[in-house]
Structures are given as C-alpha cells and as structure tokens.
Amino acid sequence: MTLSVRSIVVACAMGALGAALAACGGPAGPDLARRGHHAPATASATGTDTDTAPSRPPTLAPGPAGLTPVFANGPRTRDRTVALTFDADMTADEGERAAGGERFDNPQLIATLRRFEVPATVFMTGRWAEEYPREARDIGRDPLFEIANHSYSHYAFTSDCYGLPTMPEDRMRADVERAYAAFRKAGVRDAMPYFRFPGGCYDRRSLRALSAAGITAVQWDVVSGDAFATDADAVARQVLDGVRSGSVVVMHCTRSAAPVTERALRTIVPELRRRGFRLVKVSQLIGAADRLRGPSPRPAGASLSPVPRSS
C-alpha cells in the first residue's frame, strides 16, 4: 500500500525513545538520548508560559512496521497550550543567492520572540546553520528556544513537493544526520530528536528510510500562510482563527521568504495570551501527550494524522 502526504495515517504509540540522533558527525544517535536537554525556559512577563523542560526529550514510539512516528498536534485539553514553530529554510544550492545579499535569517524575529518571552521551536536546515553559525549557536544556547532538524539540504523527501529537488531514498537518513553534524559544528549542543520534512512532504518510503534514526517527525495543524505573504494582518488572522488547545503552528524565520512574520507575531502573541493560551515548545506538547496516554497507546486528543503542507 502506498501512502502519500494527503492520505497517510500513522498510528503511533506515545512514549520516550532511547535512541535519538546526536548533533555530531556520523550515525551516533544514542549519544543525544544520553545527554540531558537544556535548562527550562524563562518565565514570561505574563507568567503564563513557564514549563520545565524534560531531562530527556520526549519522543513518540515507532509507528506500524517500525515507521518513523508523526506528530501533528498535542492533546485537546483545557490546558490551552500552543506551540509556535519556525522553519529556518535554506536549500543546499542557495549559497550563491546568500552571497549576493539575500537574507535567509531573521534576527529581528528572534529578538521579538525574546522580547515577548515566547518559547519556540526552530526547525533549522543544516545549510542554514552553516551560513549563519553564530545565529544558530545563539538560538541553540538560549533556553527559551529549542532547535530541531529540517534536513541539511531542504530537498524534498517525496517526488512531488512544491518543485523542490528530490532527495534519493538511500541518502535521506544521511541528509538528516548531516544536519545534526552542522548544528554541532556551529556550537549547538542539544538539538532535539525532532524532524520536519521539507515542505511537509512525506510518504511511507521516507518514513521507512528514517525509521532507524530515532527521530519523531513533527507536522502541524495550523498553517500560518506567512510564506511569501505581504499582509501581516492576514497572517495573524489565519493563525488566530485556526489555533486550538494543543495546536502546532508552522511559520518561518527567513526574511526573504517570509518578510511579514515578525510583524504578525506582534499581533499573534498578545492576542493568544489574552485568550488564555500558554505558549510552549514542541517538546512540551509531545511530553504532555505522553503523560496523558492511557490503556490505549494513543493519548486522548493527540493527532497522528497528516495535515496540510506549508507552501
């Protein structure tokens, strides 16, 4: 049976995996699981966003036939937690554009997250970390944030994904490991064992190719629409109209591809807090889902189904 991003359903069991990819060269996955995660996030000015980070990052148990598990959102509980996630995209062949002055980073957005004291998960490509090593290290060492894997090359893991170059199946795992190596080289000590497929595109073949990597694939249930958007208010409305308790929101922290995201955040964050939402990292949503698991391996309210891809 062939599964696509539009139809796949991954029935994952929740739990902590002992093996995870290390942010270093070579397939040294268990090293990351042995090392502790960074310190808890600082408290927000509102007092609503504090949570203690786990000593070991929570992950999902493998799906059917040992496939890489997929997480789309946390439990739909009264806890009213939301995770804002930001893709730091840079494709392997975009170095010439960067050399010509195109900016794939967004320091002002990171500064705004800090000013509002917003915990966030940054899904970073290895190529981005190579281009901006100081920024990668700065983000990775800030306990307010966590860095997760968005591949090294930002090539697609399926054959039809927004025109991205396609990654051969036999190179998929190596590409993910290469990103962790780039993070370590930049000085990021504790990259998380979470992976976001470029474009959100995956199928059974790609889930199988990454099954030995010990990672959890993280999708989303709220598309911000910030990619190439020019109207910050429209982006803010789309996020605010879509969030529910447990939501994972996908956004971008690349100036050239998402120029209005920082402005949209200035509306999104205060309004979410006014509505009683608590902003957390992806690791905290996965941990909450794990704690709520009952006799069934699937926790109440946690979505393990695919969601619309980002453009």
GROMACS .gro file of C-alpha atoms in nm:
model
  311
    1MET     CA    1   0.000   0.000   0.000
    2THR     CA    2   0.146   0.336  -0.099
    3LEU     CA    3   0.073   0.625   0.131
    4SER     CA    4   0.108   0.991   0.037
    5VAL     CA    5   0.113   1.310   0.241
    6ARG     CA    6  -0.252   1.355   0.154
    7SER     CA    7  -0.366   1.014   0.271
    8ILE     CA    8  -0.117   0.864   0.513
    9VAL     CA    9  -0.227   0.786   0.867
   10VAL     CA   10   0.048   0.691   1.105
   11ALA     CA   11  -0.092   0.516   1.413
   12CYS     CA   12   0.191   0.587   1.653
   13ALA     CA   13   0.222   0.484   2.015
   14MET     CA   14   0.341   0.757   2.251
   15GLY     CA   15   0.650   0.708   2.466
   16ALA     CA   16   1.014   0.802   2.505
   17LEU     CA   17   1.263   0.652   2.263
   18GLY     CA   18   1.603   0.569   2.399
   19ALA     CA   19   1.776   0.627   2.068
   20ALA     CA   20   1.794   0.967   1.904
   21LEU     CA   21   2.025   1.132   1.656
   22ALA     CA   22   2.320   1.318   1.802
   23ALA     CA   23   2.414   1.660   1.675
   24CYS     CA   24   2.751   1.536   1.557
   25GLY     CA   25   2.906   1.367   1.260
   26GLY     CA   26   2.821   1.007   1.183
   27PRO     CA   27   2.535   0.782   1.297
   28ALA     CA   28   2.589   0.827   1.670
   29GLY     CA   29   2.224   0.851   1.760
   30PRO     CA   30   2.219   0.720   2.119
   31ASP     CA   31   2.455   0.996   2.232
   32LEU     CA   32   2.179   1.258   2.219
   33ALA     CA   33   1.949   1.048   2.434
   34ARG     CA   34   2.223   1.008   2.696
   35ARG     CA   35   2.285   1.381   2.718
   36GLY     CA   36   2.041   1.599   2.908
   37HIS     CA   37   1.843   1.874   2.740
   38HIS     CA   38   1.899   2.240   2.814
   39ALA     CA   39   1.757   2.439   3.101
   40PRO     CA   40   1.392   2.542   3.142
   41ALA     CA   41   1.260   2.840   2.953
   42THR     CA   42   1.250   3.171   3.135
   43ALA     CA   43   0.917   3.287   3.265
   44SER     CA   44   0.714   3.522   3.052
   45ALA     CA   45   0.609   3.864   3.167
   46THR     CA   46   0.253   3.732   3.182
   47GLY     CA   47   0.351   3.433   3.394
   48THR     CA   48   0.164   3.201   3.158
   49ASP     CA   49   0.440   3.037   2.959
   50THR     CA   50   0.656   2.867   3.220
   51ASP     CA   51   0.724   2.494   3.197
   52THR     CA   52   1.014   2.277   3.298
   53ALA     CA   53   1.194   2.112   3.007
   54PRO     CA   54   1.236   1.737   3.049
   55SER     CA   55   1.580   1.596   3.127
   56ARG     CA   56   1.548   1.381   2.815
   57PRO     CA   57   1.347   1.499   2.515
   58PRO     CA   58   1.016   1.314   2.482
   59THR     CA   59   0.956   1.134   2.154
   60LEU     CA   60   0.691   0.909   2.006
   61ALA     CA   61   0.718   0.534   1.983
   62PRO     CA   62   0.762   0.395   1.631
   63GLY     CA   63   0.452   0.360   1.416
   64PRO     CA   64   0.325   0.048   1.240
   65ALA     CA   65   0.603  -0.170   1.096
   66GLY     CA   66   0.854   0.045   1.283
   67LEU     CA   67   0.795   0.351   1.066
   68THR     CA   68   0.908   0.693   1.186
   69PRO     CA   69   0.628   0.832   1.405
   70VAL     CA   70   0.449   1.153   1.305
   71PHE     CA   71   0.318   1.418   1.546
   72ALA     CA   72   0.076   1.687   1.430
   73ASN     CA   73  -0.066   1.839   1.749
   74GLY     CA   74  -0.089   1.789   2.122
   75PRO     CA   75  -0.388   1.693   2.335
   76ARG     CA   76  -0.707   1.898   2.303
   77THR     CA   77  -0.730   1.964   2.674
   78ARG     CA   78  -0.824   2.259   2.891
   79ASP     CA   79  -0.455   2.331   2.935
   80ARG     CA   80  -0.479   2.556   2.626
   81THR     CA   81  -0.120   2.518   2.513
   82VAL     CA   82   0.004   2.624   2.169
   83ALA     CA   83   0.346   2.572   2.010
   84LEU     CA   84   0.474   2.832   1.766
   85THR     CA   85   0.730   2.674   1.533
   86PHE     CA   86   0.959   2.847   1.284
   87ASP     CA   87   1.128   2.690   0.982
   88ALA     CA   88   1.477   2.824   0.912
   89ASP     CA   89   1.485   2.725   0.546
   90MET     CA   90   1.785   2.732   0.320
   91THR     CA   91   1.830   2.491   0.031
   92ALA     CA   92   2.177   2.348  -0.029
   93ASP     CA   93   2.215   2.521  -0.365
   94GLU     CA   94   2.119   2.872  -0.243
   95GLY     CA   95   2.469   2.974  -0.135
   96GLU     CA   96   2.513   3.200  -0.437
   97ARG     CA   97   2.195   3.386  -0.351
   98ALA     CA   98   2.314   3.432   0.006
   99ALA     CA   99   2.650   3.557  -0.120
  100GLY     CA  100   2.460   3.806  -0.334
  101GLY     CA  101   2.291   3.956  -0.030
  102GLU     CA  102   1.967   3.758   0.005
  103ARG     CA  103   1.889   3.709   0.373
  104PHE     CA  104   1.768   3.369   0.485
  105ASP     CA  105   1.786   3.464   0.853
  106ASN     CA  106   1.562   3.696   1.055
  107PRO     CA  107   1.735   3.832   1.369
  108GLN     CA  108   1.452   4.078   1.431
  109LEU     CA  109   1.201   3.793   1.458
  110ILE     CA  110   1.421   3.613   1.713
  111ALA     CA  111   1.457   3.942   1.904
  112THR     CA  112   1.078   3.984   1.910
  113LEU     CA  113   1.032   3.631   2.046
  114ARG     CA  114   1.279   3.718   2.320
  115ARG     CA  115   1.114   4.050   2.394
  116PHE     CA  116   0.777   3.879   2.435
  117GLU     CA  117   0.947   3.584   2.612
  118VAL     CA  118   0.793   3.328   2.379
  119PRO     CA  119   0.921   2.968   2.399
  120ALA     CA  120   0.956   2.838   2.043
  121THR     CA  121   1.090   2.550   1.837
  122VAL     CA  122   1.308   2.636   1.537
  123PHE     CA  123   1.326   2.370   1.264
  124MET     CA  124   1.661   2.450   1.106
  125THR     CA  125   1.833   2.317   0.797
  126GLY     CA  126   2.197   2.225   0.824
  127ARG     CA  127   2.275   2.455   0.534
  128TRP     CA  128   2.119   2.745   0.730
  129ALA     CA  129   2.338   2.663   1.030
  130GLU     CA  130   2.645   2.666   0.805
  131GLU     CA  131   2.550   3.004   0.660
  132TYR     CA  132   2.466   3.161   0.998
  133PRO     CA  133   2.667   2.968   1.259
  134ARG     CA  134   2.669   3.245   1.518
  135GLU     CA  135   2.293   3.283   1.498
  136ALA     CA  136   2.243   2.906   1.513
  137ARG     CA  137   2.463   2.885   1.822
  138ASP     CA  138   2.290   3.184   1.981
  139ILE     CA  139   1.945   3.033   1.929
  140GLY     CA  140   2.056   2.687   2.035
  141ARG     CA  141   2.207   2.810   2.361
  142ASP     CA  142   1.907   3.020   2.461
  143PRO     CA  143   1.686   2.814   2.698
  144LEU     CA  144   1.383   2.996   2.557
  145PHE     CA  145   1.424   2.802   2.231
  146GLU     CA  146   1.491   2.454   2.104
  147ILE     CA  147   1.643   2.363   1.768
  148ALA     CA  148   1.507   2.072   1.568
  149ASN     CA  149   1.606   1.922   1.233
  150HIS     CA  150   1.465   2.041   0.898
  151SER     CA  151   1.713   1.834   0.690
  152TYR     CA  152   2.053   1.950   0.572
  153SER     CA  153   1.965   2.036   0.213
  154HIS     CA  154   1.592   2.124   0.222
  155TYR     CA  155   1.544   1.882  -0.066
  156ALA     CA  156   1.209   1.704  -0.081
  157PHE     CA  157   1.166   1.356   0.062
  158THR     CA  158   0.893   1.279  -0.192
  159SER     CA  159   0.888   1.319  -0.569
  160ASP     CA  160   0.626   1.596  -0.585
  161CYS     CA  161   0.678   1.874  -0.332
  162TYR     CA  162   0.646   2.236  -0.441
  163GLY     CA  163   0.916   2.199  -0.705
  164LEU     CA  164   1.192   2.122  -0.455
  165PRO     CA  165   1.478   1.899  -0.575
  166THR     CA  166   1.419   1.539  -0.468
  167MET     CA  167   1.635   1.357  -0.216
  168PRO     CA  168   1.717   0.995  -0.318
  169GLU     CA  169   1.585   0.740  -0.071
  170ASP     CA  170   1.929   0.599   0.003
  171ARG     CA  171   2.053   0.945   0.110
  172MET     CA  172   1.761   1.052   0.330
  173ARG     CA  173   1.897   0.939   0.664
  174ALA     CA  174   2.246   1.068   0.582
  175ASP     CA  175   2.098   1.408   0.499
  176VAL     CA  176   1.928   1.426   0.840
  177GLU     CA  177   2.247   1.320   1.016
  178ARG     CA  178   2.445   1.577   0.818
  179ALA     CA  179   2.216   1.849   0.954
  180TYR     CA  180   2.286   1.740   1.311
  181ALA     CA  181   2.657   1.747   1.231
  182ALA     CA  182   2.620   2.105   1.103
  183PHE     CA  183   2.441   2.204   1.423
  184ARG     CA  184   2.719   2.058   1.636
  185LYS     CA  185   2.985   2.232   1.428
  186ALA     CA  186   2.803   2.564   1.479
  187GLY     CA  187   2.804   2.510   1.856
  188VAL     CA  188   2.450   2.381   1.909
  189ARG     CA  189   2.490   2.125   2.184
  190ASP     CA  190   2.142   1.982   2.229
  191ALA     CA  191   1.946   1.976   1.905
  192MET     CA  192   1.619   1.792   1.956
  193PRO     CA  193   1.535   1.449   1.808
  194TYR     CA  194   1.253   1.603   1.601
  195PHE     CA  195   1.244   1.632   1.224
  196ARG     CA  196   1.024   1.837   0.992
  197PHE     CA  197   1.009   1.720   0.632
  198PRO     CA  198   1.087   1.998   0.381
  199GLY     CA  199   0.754   2.123   0.254
  200GLY     CA  200   0.585   1.886   0.497
  201CYS     CA  201   0.601   1.620   0.225
  202TYR     CA  202   0.641   1.258   0.330
  203ASP     CA  203   0.521   0.910   0.242
  204ARG     CA  204   0.571   0.554   0.365
  205ARG     CA  205   0.902   0.529   0.178
  206SER     CA  206   1.052   0.832   0.354
  207LEU     CA  207   0.914   0.728   0.693
  208ARG     CA  208   1.077   0.388   0.645
  209ALA     CA  209   1.408   0.544   0.534
  210LEU     CA  210   1.432   0.743   0.859
  211SER     CA  211   1.299   0.471   1.089
  212ALA     CA  212   1.643   0.383   1.231
  213ALA     CA  213   1.728   0.747   1.309
  214GLY     CA  214   1.532   0.759   1.636
  215ILE     CA  215   1.352   1.080   1.547
  216THR     CA  216   0.991   1.196   1.564
  217ALA     CA  217   0.856   1.371   1.254
  218VAL     CA  218   0.671   1.689   1.351
  219GLN     CA  219   0.398   1.832   1.128
  220TRP     CA  220   0.139   2.093   1.230
  221ASP     CA  221  -0.234   2.160   1.241
  222VAL     CA  222  -0.226   2.536   1.176
  223VAL     CA  223  -0.073   2.681   0.859
  224SER     CA  224   0.013   3.048   0.915
  225GLY     CA  225   0.030   3.133   0.546
  226ASP     CA  226   0.334   3.351   0.610
  227ALA     CA  227   0.544   3.210   0.325
  228PHE     CA  228   0.583   3.493   0.071
  229ALA     CA  229   0.296   3.681   0.237
  230THR     CA  230   0.286   4.061   0.220
  231ASP     CA  231  -0.002   4.125   0.464
  232ALA     CA  232   0.096   4.076   0.829
  233ASP     CA  233  -0.263   4.121   0.946
  234ALA     CA  234  -0.382   3.840   0.719
  235VAL     CA  235  -0.115   3.607   0.860
  236ALA     CA  236  -0.216   3.697   1.215
  237ARG     CA  237  -0.586   3.636   1.140
  238GLN     CA  238  -0.513   3.298   0.985
  239VAL     CA  239  -0.319   3.185   1.290
  240LEU     CA  240  -0.568   3.321   1.542
  241ASP     CA  241  -0.863   3.173   1.355
  242GLY     CA  242  -0.700   2.830   1.343
  243VAL     CA  243  -0.548   2.768   1.686
  244ARG     CA  244  -0.696   2.527   1.936
  245SER     CA  245  -0.552   2.382   2.252
  246GLY     CA  246  -0.258   2.164   2.155
  247SER     CA  247  -0.202   2.332   1.818
  248VAL     CA  248   0.131   2.335   1.639
  249VAL     CA  249   0.161   2.647   1.422
  250VAL     CA  250   0.404   2.646   1.129
  251MET     CA  251   0.574   2.976   1.048
  252HIS     CA  252   0.909   3.080   0.901
  253CYS     CA  253   1.210   3.280   1.022
  254THR     CA  254   1.361   3.363   0.684
  255ARG     CA  255   1.341   3.728   0.582
  256SER     CA  256   1.346   3.670   0.208
  257ALA     CA  257   1.070   3.407   0.208
  258ALA     CA  258   0.855   3.536   0.494
  259PRO     CA  259   0.902   3.912   0.524
  260VAL     CA  260   0.597   3.994   0.740
  261THR     CA  261   0.616   3.718   1.003
  262GLU     CA  262   0.780   3.933   1.268
  263ARG     CA  263   0.508   4.197   1.234
  264ALA     CA  264   0.239   3.932   1.252
  265LEU     CA  265   0.388   3.800   1.576
  266ARG     CA  266   0.334   4.135   1.743
  267THR     CA  267  -0.039   4.073   1.700
  268ILE     CA  268  -0.047   3.696   1.743
  269VAL     CA  269   0.136   3.664   2.074
  270PRO     CA  270  -0.055   3.922   2.282
  271GLU     CA  271  -0.388   3.801   2.144
  272LEU     CA  272  -0.315   3.435   2.218
  273ARG     CA  273  -0.225   3.527   2.573
  274ARG     CA  274  -0.535   3.744   2.607
  275ARG     CA  275  -0.740   3.438   2.509
  276GLY     CA  276  -0.574   3.233   2.779
  277PHE     CA  277  -0.337   3.028   2.564
  278ARG     CA  278   0.000   2.927   2.705
  279LEU     CA  279   0.290   2.924   2.460
  280VAL     CA  280   0.518   2.620   2.481
  281LYS     CA  281   0.778   2.431   2.281
  282VAL     CA  282   0.701   2.124   2.071
  283SER     CA  283   0.882   1.906   2.326
  284GLN     CA  284   0.633   2.015   2.589
  285LEU     CA  285   0.334   1.924   2.371
  286ILE     CA  286   0.482   1.581   2.299
  287GLY     CA  287   0.557   1.535   2.668
  288ALA     CA  288   0.202   1.633   2.763
  289ALA     CA  289   0.061   1.385   2.513
  290ASP     CA  290   0.284   1.114   2.656
  291ARG     CA  291   0.171   1.187   3.013
  292LEU     CA  292  -0.193   1.158   2.911
  293ARG     CA  293  -0.161   0.818   2.749
  294GLY     CA  294  -0.396   0.564   2.898
  295PRO     CA  295  -0.452   0.193   2.841
  296SER     CA  296  -0.452   0.270   2.470
  297PRO     CA  297  -0.111   0.367   2.325
  298ARG     CA  298  -0.273   0.671   2.163
  299PRO     CA  299  -0.325   0.964   2.403
  300ALA     CA  300  -0.658   1.140   2.408
  301GLY     CA  301  -0.675   1.425   2.164
  302ALA     CA  302  -0.332   1.386   2.008
  303SER     CA  303  -0.335   1.391   1.631
  304LEU     CA  304  -0.114   1.145   1.447
  305SER     CA  305  -0.262   1.214   1.105
  306PRO     CA  306  -0.111   1.430   0.833
  307VAL     CA  307  -0.208   1.793   0.793
  308PRO     CA  308  -0.195   2.042   0.504
  309ARG     CA  309   0.157   2.122   0.393
  310SER     CA  310   0.315   2.462   0.405
  311SER     CA  311   0.389   2.640   0.081
   0.00000   0.00000   0.00000
